[in-house]
mmCIF file of C-alpha atoms in Angstrom:
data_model
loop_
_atom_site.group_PDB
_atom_site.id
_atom_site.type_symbol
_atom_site.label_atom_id
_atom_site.label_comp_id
_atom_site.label_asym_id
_atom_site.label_seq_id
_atom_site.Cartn_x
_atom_site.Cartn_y
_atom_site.Cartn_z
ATOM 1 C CA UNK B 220 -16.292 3.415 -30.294
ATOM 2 C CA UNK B 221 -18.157 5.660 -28.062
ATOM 3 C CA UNK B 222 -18.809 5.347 -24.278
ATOM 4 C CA UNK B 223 -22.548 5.058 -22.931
ATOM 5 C CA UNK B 224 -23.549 5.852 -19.805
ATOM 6 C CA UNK B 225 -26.138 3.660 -17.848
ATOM 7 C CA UNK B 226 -26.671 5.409 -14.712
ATOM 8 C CA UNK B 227 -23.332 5.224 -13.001
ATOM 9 C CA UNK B 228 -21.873 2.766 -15.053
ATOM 10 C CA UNK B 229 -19.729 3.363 -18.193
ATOM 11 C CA UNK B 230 -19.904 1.195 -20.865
ATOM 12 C CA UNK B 231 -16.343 1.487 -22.412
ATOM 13 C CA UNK B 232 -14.239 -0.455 -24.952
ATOM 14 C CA UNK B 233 -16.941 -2.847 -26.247
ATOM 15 C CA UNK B 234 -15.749 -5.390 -23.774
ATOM 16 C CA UNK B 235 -15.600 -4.078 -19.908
ATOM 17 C CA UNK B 236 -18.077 -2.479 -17.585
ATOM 18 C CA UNK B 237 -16.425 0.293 -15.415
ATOM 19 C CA UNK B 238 -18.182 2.360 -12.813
ATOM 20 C CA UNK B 239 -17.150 6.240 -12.813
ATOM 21 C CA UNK B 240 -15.882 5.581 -8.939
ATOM 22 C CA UNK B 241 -13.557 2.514 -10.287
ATOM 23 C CA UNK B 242 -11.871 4.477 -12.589
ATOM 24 C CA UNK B 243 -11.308 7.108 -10.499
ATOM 25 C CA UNK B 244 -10.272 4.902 -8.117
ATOM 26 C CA UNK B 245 -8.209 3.033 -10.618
ATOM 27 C CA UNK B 246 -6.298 6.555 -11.709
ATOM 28 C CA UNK B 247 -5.028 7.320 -8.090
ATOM 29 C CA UNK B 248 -4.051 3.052 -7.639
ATOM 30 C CA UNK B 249 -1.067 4.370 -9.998
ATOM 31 C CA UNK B 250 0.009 7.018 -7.562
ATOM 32 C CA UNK B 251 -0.565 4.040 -4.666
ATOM 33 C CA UNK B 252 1.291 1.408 -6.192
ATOM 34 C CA UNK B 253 4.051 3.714 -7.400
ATOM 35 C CA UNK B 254 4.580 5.303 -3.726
ATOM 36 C CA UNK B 255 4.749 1.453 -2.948
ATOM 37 C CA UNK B 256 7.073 0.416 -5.301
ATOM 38 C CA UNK B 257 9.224 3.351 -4.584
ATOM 39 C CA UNK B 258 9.649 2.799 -0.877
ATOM 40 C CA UNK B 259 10.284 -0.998 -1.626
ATOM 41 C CA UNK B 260 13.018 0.103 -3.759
ATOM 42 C CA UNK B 261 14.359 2.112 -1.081
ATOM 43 C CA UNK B 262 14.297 -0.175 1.400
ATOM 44 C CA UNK B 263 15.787 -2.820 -1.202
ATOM 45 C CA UNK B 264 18.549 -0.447 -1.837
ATOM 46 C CA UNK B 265 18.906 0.580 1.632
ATOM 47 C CA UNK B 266 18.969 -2.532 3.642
ATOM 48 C CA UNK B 267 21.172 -5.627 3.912
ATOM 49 C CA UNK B 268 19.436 -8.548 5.310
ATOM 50 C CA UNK B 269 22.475 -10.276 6.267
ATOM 51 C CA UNK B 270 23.908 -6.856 8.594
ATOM 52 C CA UNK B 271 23.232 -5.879 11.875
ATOM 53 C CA UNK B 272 21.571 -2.948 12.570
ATOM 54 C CA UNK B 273 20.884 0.040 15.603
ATOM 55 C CA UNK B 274 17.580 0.300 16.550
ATOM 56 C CA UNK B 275 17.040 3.613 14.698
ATOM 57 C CA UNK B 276 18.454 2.311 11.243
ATOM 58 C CA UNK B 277 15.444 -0.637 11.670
ATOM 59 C CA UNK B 278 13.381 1.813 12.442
ATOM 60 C CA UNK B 279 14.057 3.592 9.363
ATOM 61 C CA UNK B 280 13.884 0.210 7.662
ATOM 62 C CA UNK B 281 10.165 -0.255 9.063
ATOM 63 C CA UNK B 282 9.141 3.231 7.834
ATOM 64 C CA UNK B 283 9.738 1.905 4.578
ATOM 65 C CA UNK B 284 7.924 -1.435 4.802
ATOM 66 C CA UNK B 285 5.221 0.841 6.841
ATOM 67 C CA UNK B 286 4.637 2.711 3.398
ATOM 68 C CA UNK B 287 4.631 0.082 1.464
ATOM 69 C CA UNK B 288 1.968 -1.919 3.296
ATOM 70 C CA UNK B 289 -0.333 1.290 3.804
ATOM 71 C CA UNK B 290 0.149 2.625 -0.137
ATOM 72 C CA UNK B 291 -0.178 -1.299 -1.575
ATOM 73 C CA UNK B 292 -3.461 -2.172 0.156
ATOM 74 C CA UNK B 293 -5.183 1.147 -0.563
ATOM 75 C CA UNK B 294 -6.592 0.116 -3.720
ATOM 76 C CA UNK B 295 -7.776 -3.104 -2.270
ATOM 77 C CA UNK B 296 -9.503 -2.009 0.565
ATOM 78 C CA UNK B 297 -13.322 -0.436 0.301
ATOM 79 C CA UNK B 298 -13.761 3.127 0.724
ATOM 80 C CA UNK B 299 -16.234 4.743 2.261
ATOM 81 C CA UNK B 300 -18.278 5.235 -0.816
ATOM 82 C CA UNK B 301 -17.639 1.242 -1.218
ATOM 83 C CA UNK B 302 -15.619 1.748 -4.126
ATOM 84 C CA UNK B 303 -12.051 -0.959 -4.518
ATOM 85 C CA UNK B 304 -9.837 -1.094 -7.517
ATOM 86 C CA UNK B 305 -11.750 -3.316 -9.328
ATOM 87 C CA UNK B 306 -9.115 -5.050 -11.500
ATOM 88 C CA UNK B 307 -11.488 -7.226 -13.077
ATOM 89 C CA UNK B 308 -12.869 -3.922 -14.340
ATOM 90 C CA UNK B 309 -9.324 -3.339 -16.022
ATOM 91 C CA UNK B 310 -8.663 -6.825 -17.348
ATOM 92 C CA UNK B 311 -6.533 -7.692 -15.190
ATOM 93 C CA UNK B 312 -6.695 -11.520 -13.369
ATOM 94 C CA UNK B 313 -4.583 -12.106 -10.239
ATOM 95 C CA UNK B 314 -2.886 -15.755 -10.246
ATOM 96 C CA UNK B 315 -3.505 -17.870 -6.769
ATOM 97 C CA UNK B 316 -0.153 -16.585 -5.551
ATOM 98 C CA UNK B 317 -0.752 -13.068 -6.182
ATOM 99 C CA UNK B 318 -4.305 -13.044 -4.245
ATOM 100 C CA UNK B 319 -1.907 -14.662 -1.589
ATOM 101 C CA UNK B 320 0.187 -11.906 -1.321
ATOM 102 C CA UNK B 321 -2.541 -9.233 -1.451
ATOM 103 C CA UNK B 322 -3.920 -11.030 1.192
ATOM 104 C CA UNK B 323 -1.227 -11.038 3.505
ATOM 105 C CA UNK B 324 -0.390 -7.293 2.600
ATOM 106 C CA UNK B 325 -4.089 -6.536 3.597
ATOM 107 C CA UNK B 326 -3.965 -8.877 6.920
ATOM 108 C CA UNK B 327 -0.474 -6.611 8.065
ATOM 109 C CA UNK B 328 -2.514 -3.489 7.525
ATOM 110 C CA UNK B 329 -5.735 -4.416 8.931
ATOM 111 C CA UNK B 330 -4.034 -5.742 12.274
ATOM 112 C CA UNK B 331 -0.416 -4.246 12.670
ATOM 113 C CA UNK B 332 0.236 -1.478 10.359
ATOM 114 C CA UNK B 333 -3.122 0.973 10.273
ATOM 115 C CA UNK B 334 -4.491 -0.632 13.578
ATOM 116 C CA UNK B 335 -2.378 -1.470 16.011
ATOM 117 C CA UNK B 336 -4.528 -4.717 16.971
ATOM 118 C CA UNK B 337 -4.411 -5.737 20.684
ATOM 119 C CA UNK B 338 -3.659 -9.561 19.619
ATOM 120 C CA UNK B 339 -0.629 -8.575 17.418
ATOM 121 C CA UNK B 340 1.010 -6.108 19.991
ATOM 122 C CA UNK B 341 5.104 -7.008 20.709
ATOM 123 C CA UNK B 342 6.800 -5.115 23.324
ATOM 124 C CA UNK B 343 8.543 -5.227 26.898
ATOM 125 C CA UNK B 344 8.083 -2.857 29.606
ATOM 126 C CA UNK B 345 10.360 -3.338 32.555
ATOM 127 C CA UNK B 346 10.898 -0.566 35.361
ATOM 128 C CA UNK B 347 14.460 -0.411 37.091
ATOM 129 C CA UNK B 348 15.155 2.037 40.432
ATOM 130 C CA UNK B 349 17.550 4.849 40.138
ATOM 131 C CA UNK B 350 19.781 4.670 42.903
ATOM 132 C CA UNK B 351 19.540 7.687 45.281
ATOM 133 C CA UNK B 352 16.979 9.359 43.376
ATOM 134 C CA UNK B 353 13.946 7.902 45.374
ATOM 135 C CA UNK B 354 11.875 6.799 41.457
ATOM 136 C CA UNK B 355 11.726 4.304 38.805
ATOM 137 C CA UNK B 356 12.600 4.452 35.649
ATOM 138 C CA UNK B 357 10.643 2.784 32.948
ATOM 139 C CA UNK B 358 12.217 1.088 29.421
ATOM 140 C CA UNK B 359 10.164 0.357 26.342
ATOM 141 C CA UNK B 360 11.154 -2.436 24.128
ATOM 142 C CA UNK B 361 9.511 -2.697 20.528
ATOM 143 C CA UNK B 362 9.835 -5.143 17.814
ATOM 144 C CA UNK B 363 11.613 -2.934 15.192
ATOM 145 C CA UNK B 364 11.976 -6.245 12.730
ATOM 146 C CA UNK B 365 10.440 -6.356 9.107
ATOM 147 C CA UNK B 366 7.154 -8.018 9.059
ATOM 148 C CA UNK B 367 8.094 -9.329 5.626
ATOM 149 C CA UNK B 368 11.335 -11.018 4.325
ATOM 150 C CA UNK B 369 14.006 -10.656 1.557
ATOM 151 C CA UNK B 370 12.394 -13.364 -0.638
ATOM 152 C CA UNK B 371 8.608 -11.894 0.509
ATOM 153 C CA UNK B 372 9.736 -8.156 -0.829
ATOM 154 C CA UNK B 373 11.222 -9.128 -4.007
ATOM 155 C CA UNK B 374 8.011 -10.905 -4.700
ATOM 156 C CA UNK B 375 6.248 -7.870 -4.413
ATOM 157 C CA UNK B 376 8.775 -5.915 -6.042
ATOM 158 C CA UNK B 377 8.065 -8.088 -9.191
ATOM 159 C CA UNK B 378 4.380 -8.516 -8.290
ATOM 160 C CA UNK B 379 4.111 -4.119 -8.517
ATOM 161 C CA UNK B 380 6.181 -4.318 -11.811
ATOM 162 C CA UNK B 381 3.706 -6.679 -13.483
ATOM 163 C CA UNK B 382 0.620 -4.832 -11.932
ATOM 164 C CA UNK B 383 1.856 -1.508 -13.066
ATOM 165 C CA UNK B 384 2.687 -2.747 -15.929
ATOM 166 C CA UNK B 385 -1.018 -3.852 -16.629
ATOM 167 C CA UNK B 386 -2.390 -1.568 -15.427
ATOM 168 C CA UNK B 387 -0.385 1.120 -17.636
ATOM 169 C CA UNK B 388 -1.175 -0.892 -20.814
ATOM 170 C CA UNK B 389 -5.473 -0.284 -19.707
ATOM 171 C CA UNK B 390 -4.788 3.143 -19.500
ATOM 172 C CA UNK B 391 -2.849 3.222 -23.140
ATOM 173 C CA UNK B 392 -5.289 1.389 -24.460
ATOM 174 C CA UNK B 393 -8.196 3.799 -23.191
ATOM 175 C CA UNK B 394 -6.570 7.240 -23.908
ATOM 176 C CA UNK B 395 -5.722 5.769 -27.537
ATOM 177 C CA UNK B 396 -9.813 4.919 -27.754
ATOM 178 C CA UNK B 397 -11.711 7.088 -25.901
ATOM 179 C CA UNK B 398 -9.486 9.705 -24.531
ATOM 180 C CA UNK B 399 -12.082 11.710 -23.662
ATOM 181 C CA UNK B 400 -12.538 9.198 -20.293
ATOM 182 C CA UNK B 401 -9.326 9.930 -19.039
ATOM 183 C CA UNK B 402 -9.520 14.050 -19.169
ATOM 184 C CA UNK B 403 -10.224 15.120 -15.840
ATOM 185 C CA UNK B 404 -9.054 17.106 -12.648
ATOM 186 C CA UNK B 405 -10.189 16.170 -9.825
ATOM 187 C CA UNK B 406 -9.246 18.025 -6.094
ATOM 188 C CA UNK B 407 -10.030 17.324 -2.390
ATOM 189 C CA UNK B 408 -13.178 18.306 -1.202
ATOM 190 C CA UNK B 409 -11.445 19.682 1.892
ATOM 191 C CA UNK B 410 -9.597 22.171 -0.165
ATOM 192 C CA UNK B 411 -13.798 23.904 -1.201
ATOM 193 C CA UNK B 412 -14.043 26.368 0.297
ATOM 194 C CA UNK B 413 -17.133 27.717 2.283
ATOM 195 C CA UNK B 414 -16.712 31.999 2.550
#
């Protein structure tokens, strides 16, 4: 079965519509979920949630999380060309609890992770005087917890595996049918250049 184009939607498999921006988008949501899954792993691996740890090893721990978050919710969030994942698009149906989890992925980004928002801030400034030296001397204090527990990331350990997953058997199932969809290269724009 062949693919027709209706403007910029592709008509593909006899039984889903897929614009040529949700595929797209779709092929780099495998790098984005696989960077995700592979710092979860990491900081799986890495971390015991029963030890205590210096403020640089949960700092370490929160670069982790910090990639997961950003690399997860890529694929969910609009780009500027309004384009998202579209998993519908691929066949794939999230369950209540999954949409939950997206959710609350997104919601960490949006406010803590990307942004920074005022309302979420956690920190302690004090200012102590250094004896003979005539100035004060200031001490920053930051949350350097997980924003997400044990039981939390082994949910979304499971929840990439099964997304992946799906998603991988789409993309078999295309490049056995119409191969000829998947065959691109595609590079930055930034990397044209303008002599």
């Amino acid at each position: 079965m062949g693919k027709v184009i209706i403007g910029t939607h592709i008509q593909m498999l006899g039984t889903m519509n897929i614009t040529e921006a949700q595929l797209e988008r779709a092929i780099y949501s495998v790098w984005d979920f696989q960077q995700a899954l592979s710092a979860l792993t990491f900081l799986l691996q890495d971390c015991d949630f029963d030890a205590k740890y210096s403020k640089v090893e949960l700092r370490r721990f929160r670069c982790y999380e910090t990639t997961l978050i950003i690399s997860m919710a890529r694929p969910f969030e609009t780009t500027r060309k309004g384009t998202t994942i579209g998993l519908r698009a691929l066949g794939i149906t999230l369950s209540q609890d999954q949409k939950a989890l997206v959710e609350k992925i997104l919601e960490l980004r949006r406010k803590i992770v990307a942004h920074s928002a005022e309302e979420e801030m956690h920190f302690r400034v004090t200012t102590f005087p250094i004896k003979d030296m005539g100035f004060n001397f200031t001490h920053f204090q930051f949350n350097e917890g997980l924003h997400l527990g044990e039981k939390e990331l082994r949910e979304l350990e499971y929840f990439l595996r099964v997304l992946t997953n799906q998603m991988g058997e789409f993309f078999y199932k295309v490049a056995q049918e119409q191969p000829d969809m998947l065959a691109r290269y595609k590079e930055p724009s930034s990397w044209s250049s303008s002599d």
